[in-house]
Amino acid sequence: MKTATIVGAGLAGSLWAVYLAKAGYNVTIFERRSDIRLAEIQAGKSINLALSHRGWEALRAVGVDHHVNELAIPMTGRIMHSATGELTAQPYGQEGQAIYSVSRGGLNAKMMDVAEKEFGATINYNMQCTGGNLEEGIVYLTNKLTGEHSEHQSDLVFGCDGAYSALRYKAFQKLDRFNYSQEFVEDGYKEFLIPANADGSYKLDKNALHIWPRGRFMLIALANEDGSFTCTLFMPFEGDENAFDKINTKAEIEAFFETRFPDFYEMCPNVVEQWGTHPLSSLAIMRCYPWTSGKAALMGDAAHATVPFYGQGMNASLEDCHTMGKLMEEHDHDWEAIFKAYQADRKPNGDAVQELSKHNYLVMRDFVADPQFLLQKKFENRIQELYPEKYIALYSMVSFSSIPYAEAWKKGQEQDVYMKDLMQQHDIESLMKEGKVDDLIHRIFKDKLVSN
Amino acid sequence: MKTATIVGAGLAGSLWAVYLAKAGYNVTIFERRSDIRLAEIQAGKSINLALSHRGWEALRAVGVDHHVNELAIPMTGRIMHSATGELTAQPYGQEGQAIYSVSRGGLNAKMMDVAEKEFGATINYNMQCTGGNLEEGIVYLTNKLTGEHSEHQSDLVFGCDGAYSALRYKAFQKLDRFNYSQEFVEDGYKEFLIPANADGSYKLDKNALHIWPRGRFMLIALANEDGSFTCTLFMPFEGDENAFDKINTKAEIEAFFETRFPDFYEMCPNVVEQWGTHPLSSLAIMRCYPWTSGKAALMGDAAHATVPFYGQGMNASLEDCHTMGKLMEEHDHDWEAIFKAYQADRKPNGDAVQELSKHNYLVMRDFVADPQFLLQKKFENRIQELYPEKYIALYSMVSFSSIPYAEAWKKGQEQDVYMKDLMQQHDIESLMKEGKVDDLIHRIFKDKLVSN
Ligand SMILES: Cc1cc2nc3c(=O)[nH]c(=O)nc-3n(C[C@H](O)[C@H](O)[C@H](O)COP(=O)(O)OP(=O)(O)OC[C@H]3O[C@@H](n4cnc5c(N)ncnc54)[C@H](O)[C@@H]3O)c2cc1C
Ligand SMILES: Cc1cc2nc3c(=O)[nH]c(=O)nc-3n(C[C@H](O)[C@H](O)[C@H](O)COP(=O)(O)OP(=O)(O)OC[C@H]3O[C@@H](n4cnc5c(N)ncnc54)[C@H](O)[C@@H]3O)c2cc1C
């Protein structure tokens, strides 16, 4: 039986453990934190992430999606909150399509349970990776409770230790000709909790992702299972106004929320207290290549961490597992071939998910409040309803399909040019009002060939 | 008296020590290698670099240029070697302008001598920096001979430890929001020595930089003081042919040089032996920001390592010292202000020298063998001769002026568009042959305003 070591029992590491254990590998995981399953219960709160098609497919492939169903709250669209409190809804896709608010801890804990109990993987907590020898398949470790140093050797090593991966920093980055970049964006984020009503009900529609788009900054909210919402404020660290460095006193914090996010402010009366106690965090895009060397590979955020504006970081990480799993079968456990195919397939998609994420920041901050953008979305939705095999909007390609990110990004850019052009040539708004837009769509798309 | 620590006694570190010591600082240098002055003599060979205007100015500002004069061999232009051994000369600038082939070790050793003997700086050899605390001004050290660990605290810390800077990797890279990238180009390099003739004379014109441009690969040669030439072959690591991974056997090496560089092959009969014993090295562009934090700053290659194709890496590094030195006086030793001004001034120039270096690779590999390019150069030279205050060619801005790199790069691109346009409108070649090109130049430039 082959042995495999996974560094990091986060979202990628815990699912990848299931894949490997299921395929018969002897899996050992080293995780820096203490057991998340105990920690979660103690803290009594969870942070939710948007899980979409690619993530579900990766879970489904090893038959663990049903465990996650229970945790998942469908979000069928965005609800935009204007500065005066008006709401505008916008569906994400077609009838029945949704992305899902899922507890990060819940999903993580479930995968660890399955890997451990169903397939006999071993998880070691409080074990921090401090480096590795990629050729030999060795990881160096420090026990965070005892300070003891040790090393662990195996046939395969997977660095699933997140955006600040120690395996990447301490081993890959020292390889000759290893390309690497860490790029911090100008914005940071701070999380806030909108509590549930006294009766446990939600203060906002739980089946939507809420956005307060404000141009250079924005607030978003996703429902948690317990009736609360986890909200995230994205804003520049420094600036003339509406920047983290300009909002410090109680009066400044209150004024900021009262004027910019009045409806949120009402639902979150202790925002000043939360501002003071919740950390201000930074956001980075990490790029590197190669992703594999000797007996080791990087997966998930360790290989391609991105900014969270498309809600695809975890989905891309889970899709890494899905792809590596398929390649494992295709190449019949010949790991030299698997690693080669893995990085050739996934690197362009990692780059693309980063481009998509940067692009969607503009969409969320700006465009969703722009009537032209909303009109285009509506028009695209209608095209997609009438000719689903001939037109898939970018958001749908990314969130509701398995079309490789790189292909989606390329096609999405082409489509955007095409759409803008169509909208210049035709007064879509009037056509919609007059109920004539379908005629136009039929005229254009009826005889159009499927583009791919 | 303020204390300053310099990590790395390379080209930037040793000159910066002179600046600081001269300004009255108590300077301590930690250098990983053993004393280069002893090592140089033992090895009996030196590698030469092209020193140009900016480097000279930086030496002049602290009055040490006369020490370097003795070591410097002027190169007034390029000599291109064709595949059939024909030579074409091309001047770098105007009459009297030259770049200089200077011994890296000689320059380095001289600066160390001056810092130590004239100004009382302390240099500690075999001391490897292993990290630092930027806020506290501490560097962590390992004595390479004894293995002993120690730390050293001072008012100021300068990371001059080169492209693979330990201070950058171990301290700066861990800062929150530190942007960093290491980008390896597809090409590697290998050095060869053309020995002097038996009587000590040079086998090639020593007052030129020799280039064998071959499109996707090239060879260059700079004269050493002892009659030899140090040559560098730049070529892709991997490729279908003319790539390092395709040239392995004695027969392949010989065939490669015989067909691609016949005249070189004749002057370097033991090239096969040299191929086997000289290392194949990689080339990287390192970018980062910020360059300063707390009590520490990065200088030279540690801040902005580039590919060597403009011969500006050292010049840019010495210019860092020059600028920091000026700012030290301007801000009267207020280091918070100095550091702020330093990185604001130098970062765009570091980026620009990297762009220039990448661009010049194309020039050296390809364009210098292109008649259109050579014609444009000739035309530009003539314009510059007639209207020196109105036109400075890009190469001259970079190599013979102190115009900031960023400005030179921007202007150079604009000028190139302008020149290409002029050359489309007029048949410069015929005008030159007919002796009429000056008339054209007068017509265009006489009433032209100086552009900056
Ligand atoms: C604010 C925010 C919102 C986001 N929202 C979404 C979203 O809605 N949808 C989405 O798809 N993605 C989202 N993401 C991205 C998502 O969180 C990541 O892409 C995902 O967590 C990556 O999974 P991973 O397993 O690669 O890394 P992680 O989940 O970070 O797991 C890494 C694991 O490795 C462990 N570890 C780290 N270092 C060591 C070490 N030295 N030794 C041992 N163990 C170590 C860590 O403790 C952790 O358990 C968001 C990210 C942020 C920051
Ligand atoms: C092939 C090639 C050709 C080049 N040709 C030219 C040219 O013609 N013209 C030109 O201007 N530039 C040229 N350059 C670039 C030039 O060599 C560099 O820009 C220059 O050396 C940078 O100086 P520096 O002092 O910053 O770094 P370095 O000269 O690299 O000095 C760094 C010093 O720090 C020491 N050090 C490293 N790590 C540690 C540590 N952990 N602890 C203590 N000490 C440490 C090193 O031993 C070294 O002494 C060339 C470079 C290459 C690779």
XYZ file of C-alpha atoms in Angstrom, chain A residues 54-345:
292
model
C -17.596 22.681 -9.313
C -17.463 22.159 -5.572
C -20.559 19.968 -5.625
C -19.169 17.890 -8.478
C -15.963 17.292 -6.550
C -17.957 16.161 -3.515
C -20.262 14.021 -5.630
C -17.392 12.182 -7.287
C -16.518 10.539 -3.976
C -20.127 10.318 -2.800
C -19.977 12.761 0.076
C -22.272 15.466 -1.257
C -25.256 14.211 0.743
C -23.411 15.085 3.957
C -23.160 18.668 2.787
C -26.760 18.956 1.597
C -27.916 19.375 5.175
C -25.612 22.339 5.712
C -26.331 24.151 2.459
C -28.615 27.161 2.080
C -29.445 27.815 -1.586
C -28.967 31.370 -2.854
C -30.780 31.884 -6.141
C -29.575 35.419 -6.747
C -28.140 38.661 -5.488
C -30.111 41.271 -3.598
C -28.595 44.717 -3.882
C -29.097 47.229 -1.068
C -28.971 50.868 -2.135
C -27.737 53.677 0.103
C -31.335 54.574 0.833
C -32.277 51.011 1.648
C -34.030 50.018 -1.589
C -33.618 46.415 -2.640
C -33.120 45.095 -6.169
C -33.029 41.370 -6.850
C -31.133 39.744 -9.658
C -31.185 35.998 -10.332
C -27.846 34.226 -10.700
C -29.007 31.889 -13.397
C -32.009 29.976 -14.638
C -34.929 28.619 -12.652
C -33.613 25.984 -10.237
C -29.998 27.148 -10.366
C -28.385 28.382 -7.178
C -25.125 28.739 -5.360
C -25.059 27.567 -1.754
C -24.093 29.156 1.509
C -22.233 26.394 3.326
C -20.537 26.326 6.697
C -16.804 26.208 6.163
C -16.242 24.372 9.430
C -19.146 21.997 8.843
C -17.922 20.968 5.416
C -14.351 20.635 6.656
C -15.307 18.572 9.707
C -17.499 16.263 7.656
C -14.715 15.450 5.200
C -12.302 14.775 8.059
C -14.848 12.411 9.641
C -15.325 10.505 6.427
C -11.589 10.224 5.702
C -10.879 9.090 9.237
C -13.834 6.856 10.063
C -14.806 5.411 6.704
C -11.347 5.040 5.195
C -8.898 4.952 8.068
C -6.895 8.131 7.332
C -4.891 9.478 10.272
C -5.138 13.134 11.215
C -2.509 14.657 13.482
C -3.436 18.022 15.004
C -1.192 20.746 16.354
C 1.456 19.610 13.907
C 2.984 22.451 11.966
C 4.876 21.772 8.783
C 8.161 23.728 8.784
C 9.604 22.560 5.477
C 10.109 19.558 3.297
C 12.397 17.582 1.050
C 10.401 17.232 -2.148
C 12.677 14.675 -3.789
C 12.604 12.367 -0.797
C 8.957 12.906 0.162
C 9.847 14.163 3.625
C 7.987 16.839 5.576
C 9.514 18.497 8.612
C 7.182 19.096 11.523
C 6.944 20.872 14.838
C 4.455 19.797 17.477
C 2.886 23.065 18.578
C 2.033 21.791 22.046
C 5.361 20.191 22.944
C 7.715 22.080 20.601
C 9.116 18.726 19.495
C 10.610 18.473 15.995
C 10.130 15.435 13.788
C 10.012 14.382 10.177
C 7.717 12.118 8.222
C 8.540 10.287 5.019
C 6.074 8.902 2.483
C 5.646 8.036 -1.186
C 3.669 11.196 -1.924
C 3.319 14.612 -0.314
C 0.472 17.069 -0.919
C 0.786 20.673 0.192
C -2.804 21.695 1.023
C -1.708 24.237 3.584
C -3.439 27.276 2.165
C -2.498 30.698 0.841
C 0.495 31.008 3.182
C 1.651 27.444 2.516
C 4.758 26.489 4.454
C 5.607 23.732 1.995
C 5.567 26.259 -0.860
C 7.550 28.869 1.070
C 10.102 26.571 2.646
C 10.592 23.992 -0.095
C 9.152 24.996 -3.490
C 10.275 28.630 -3.347
C 13.862 27.515 -2.932
C 13.829 25.405 -6.084
C 15.880 26.831 -8.914
C 13.646 28.465 -11.526
C 10.506 28.382 -9.334
C 8.298 31.270 -10.371
C 6.347 32.846 -7.564
C 4.409 35.966 -6.767
C 2.386 37.245 -3.849
C 0.310 40.286 -4.753
C -1.724 42.025 -2.088
C -4.672 44.065 -3.285
C -5.311 47.539 -1.882
C -8.335 46.355 0.020
C -8.726 44.627 3.331
C -11.781 43.081 4.930
C -13.508 42.927 8.271
C -16.330 40.578 9.240
C -19.524 41.465 11.090
C -22.393 39.343 12.349
C -26.042 40.297 11.901
C -27.682 38.296 14.678
C -30.894 36.295 14.205
C -34.174 37.736 15.402
C -35.206 36.841 18.947
C -37.320 33.999 17.572
C -34.372 32.627 15.585
C -35.664 33.859 12.238
C -33.559 35.680 9.633
C -33.493 39.462 9.395
C -32.989 39.266 5.618
C -33.951 36.885 2.838
C -31.688 33.922 3.501
C -31.925 32.606 -0.069
C -29.895 35.429 -1.556
C -26.409 36.804 -1.379
C -26.805 40.378 -0.159
C -24.616 43.121 -1.570
C -24.295 46.757 -0.635
C -22.325 47.992 -3.657
C -20.711 51.381 -3.071
C -18.176 51.819 -5.851
C -14.782 51.684 -4.209
C -16.020 49.617 -1.249
C -18.802 47.160 -0.526
C -20.479 45.015 2.072
C -21.831 41.501 1.495
C -23.843 39.079 3.635
C -24.389 35.298 3.515
C -26.861 33.433 5.707
C -25.692 31.057 8.406
C -27.782 28.078 9.526
C -28.691 29.629 12.892
C -30.580 32.650 11.546
C -27.602 34.979 11.597
C -25.703 36.472 8.652
C -21.963 36.741 8.298
C -21.184 40.047 6.602
C -17.921 41.168 5.106
C -16.870 44.747 4.490
C -14.288 45.130 1.697
C -12.587 48.527 1.573
C -9.168 50.075 0.847
C -6.677 50.040 3.719
C -5.681 53.624 2.957
C -7.508 56.447 1.246
C -8.976 59.913 1.500
C -12.277 58.677 2.852
C -14.071 55.353 3.038
C -10.827 53.661 3.936
C -9.916 51.620 6.988
C -7.279 54.112 8.080
C -9.819 56.948 8.125
C -12.397 55.260 10.342
C -11.230 54.939 13.905
C -13.336 56.636 16.541
C -16.764 55.498 17.685
C -18.276 58.573 16.001
C -16.496 57.843 12.709
C -17.585 54.207 12.686
C -21.191 55.100 13.439
C -21.283 57.888 10.878
C -19.813 55.561 8.253
C -22.439 52.859 8.682
C -25.319 55.261 9.247
C -24.712 57.123 5.999
C -23.368 54.311 3.795
C -25.296 51.274 5.003
C -28.330 52.551 6.958
C -30.391 49.353 6.748
C -27.402 47.240 7.784
C -26.680 49.622 10.642
C -30.146 49.073 11.997
C -29.778 45.286 11.936
C -26.332 45.396 13.519
C -26.552 47.805 16.443
C -23.280 46.712 18.086
C -21.230 47.359 14.957
C -18.839 49.665 16.839
C -17.982 46.905 19.290
C -17.533 44.411 16.452
C -15.313 46.885 14.583
C -13.019 47.048 17.578
C -12.764 43.319 18.239
C -12.807 41.802 14.752
C -9.495 41.751 12.914
C -8.751 43.679 9.738
C -7.398 41.156 7.242
C -5.553 41.489 3.961
C -6.246 39.788 0.637
C -3.660 38.311 -1.676
C -3.293 36.589 -4.999
C -0.592 33.924 -4.954
C 0.790 32.580 -8.190
C 3.475 29.989 -8.718
C 4.872 27.385 -11.062
C 5.630 24.498 -11.142
C 3.000 23.030 -8.816
C 4.741 19.686 -8.547
C 8.311 18.638 -7.861
C 9.734 15.218 -7.043
C 7.198 13.403 -4.870
C 5.217 16.520 -3.970
C 2.349 18.635 -5.319
C 0.626 21.835 -4.242
C -3.184 21.936 -4.259
C -5.848 24.505 -3.436
C -4.908 27.927 -2.136
C -1.290 26.790 -1.724
C -1.085 26.688 -5.522
C -3.456 29.489 -6.559
C -4.930 31.578 -3.741
C -7.175 34.309 -5.054
C -9.272 37.215 -3.861
C -12.747 36.048 -2.810
C -14.875 38.112 -5.172
C -16.147 35.325 -7.382
C -16.728 32.919 -4.495
C -14.559 30.424 -6.355
C -11.431 29.916 -4.225
C -12.817 26.886 -2.421
C -14.593 25.639 -5.523
C -11.355 25.765 -7.495
C -9.570 23.986 -4.651
C -12.144 21.207 -4.551
C -11.958 20.974 -8.341
C -8.180 20.401 -8.006
C -9.066 17.261 -6.026
C -11.619 16.230 -8.628
C -9.122 16.604 -11.477
C -6.265 14.933 -9.610
C -8.661 12.093 -8.729
C -9.615 11.564 -12.366
C -5.966 11.661 -13.450
C -5.081 9.152 -10.749
C -7.409 6.650 -12.417
C -6.556 7.637 -15.976
C -2.834 7.192 -15.377
C -3.313 4.157 -13.157
C -1.437 5.618 -10.199
C 1.665 6.515 -12.209
C 2.423 9.661 -10.241
C 5.014 11.108 -12.563
C 2.386 11.154 -15.310
C -0.369 12.318 -12.944
C 1.661 15.272 -11.642
C 2.641 16.318 -15.150
C -0.943 16.232 -16.388
C -2.260 17.842 -13.199
C -0.188 20.990 -13.433
C -0.589 21.266 -17.195
C -4.370 21.112 -16.754
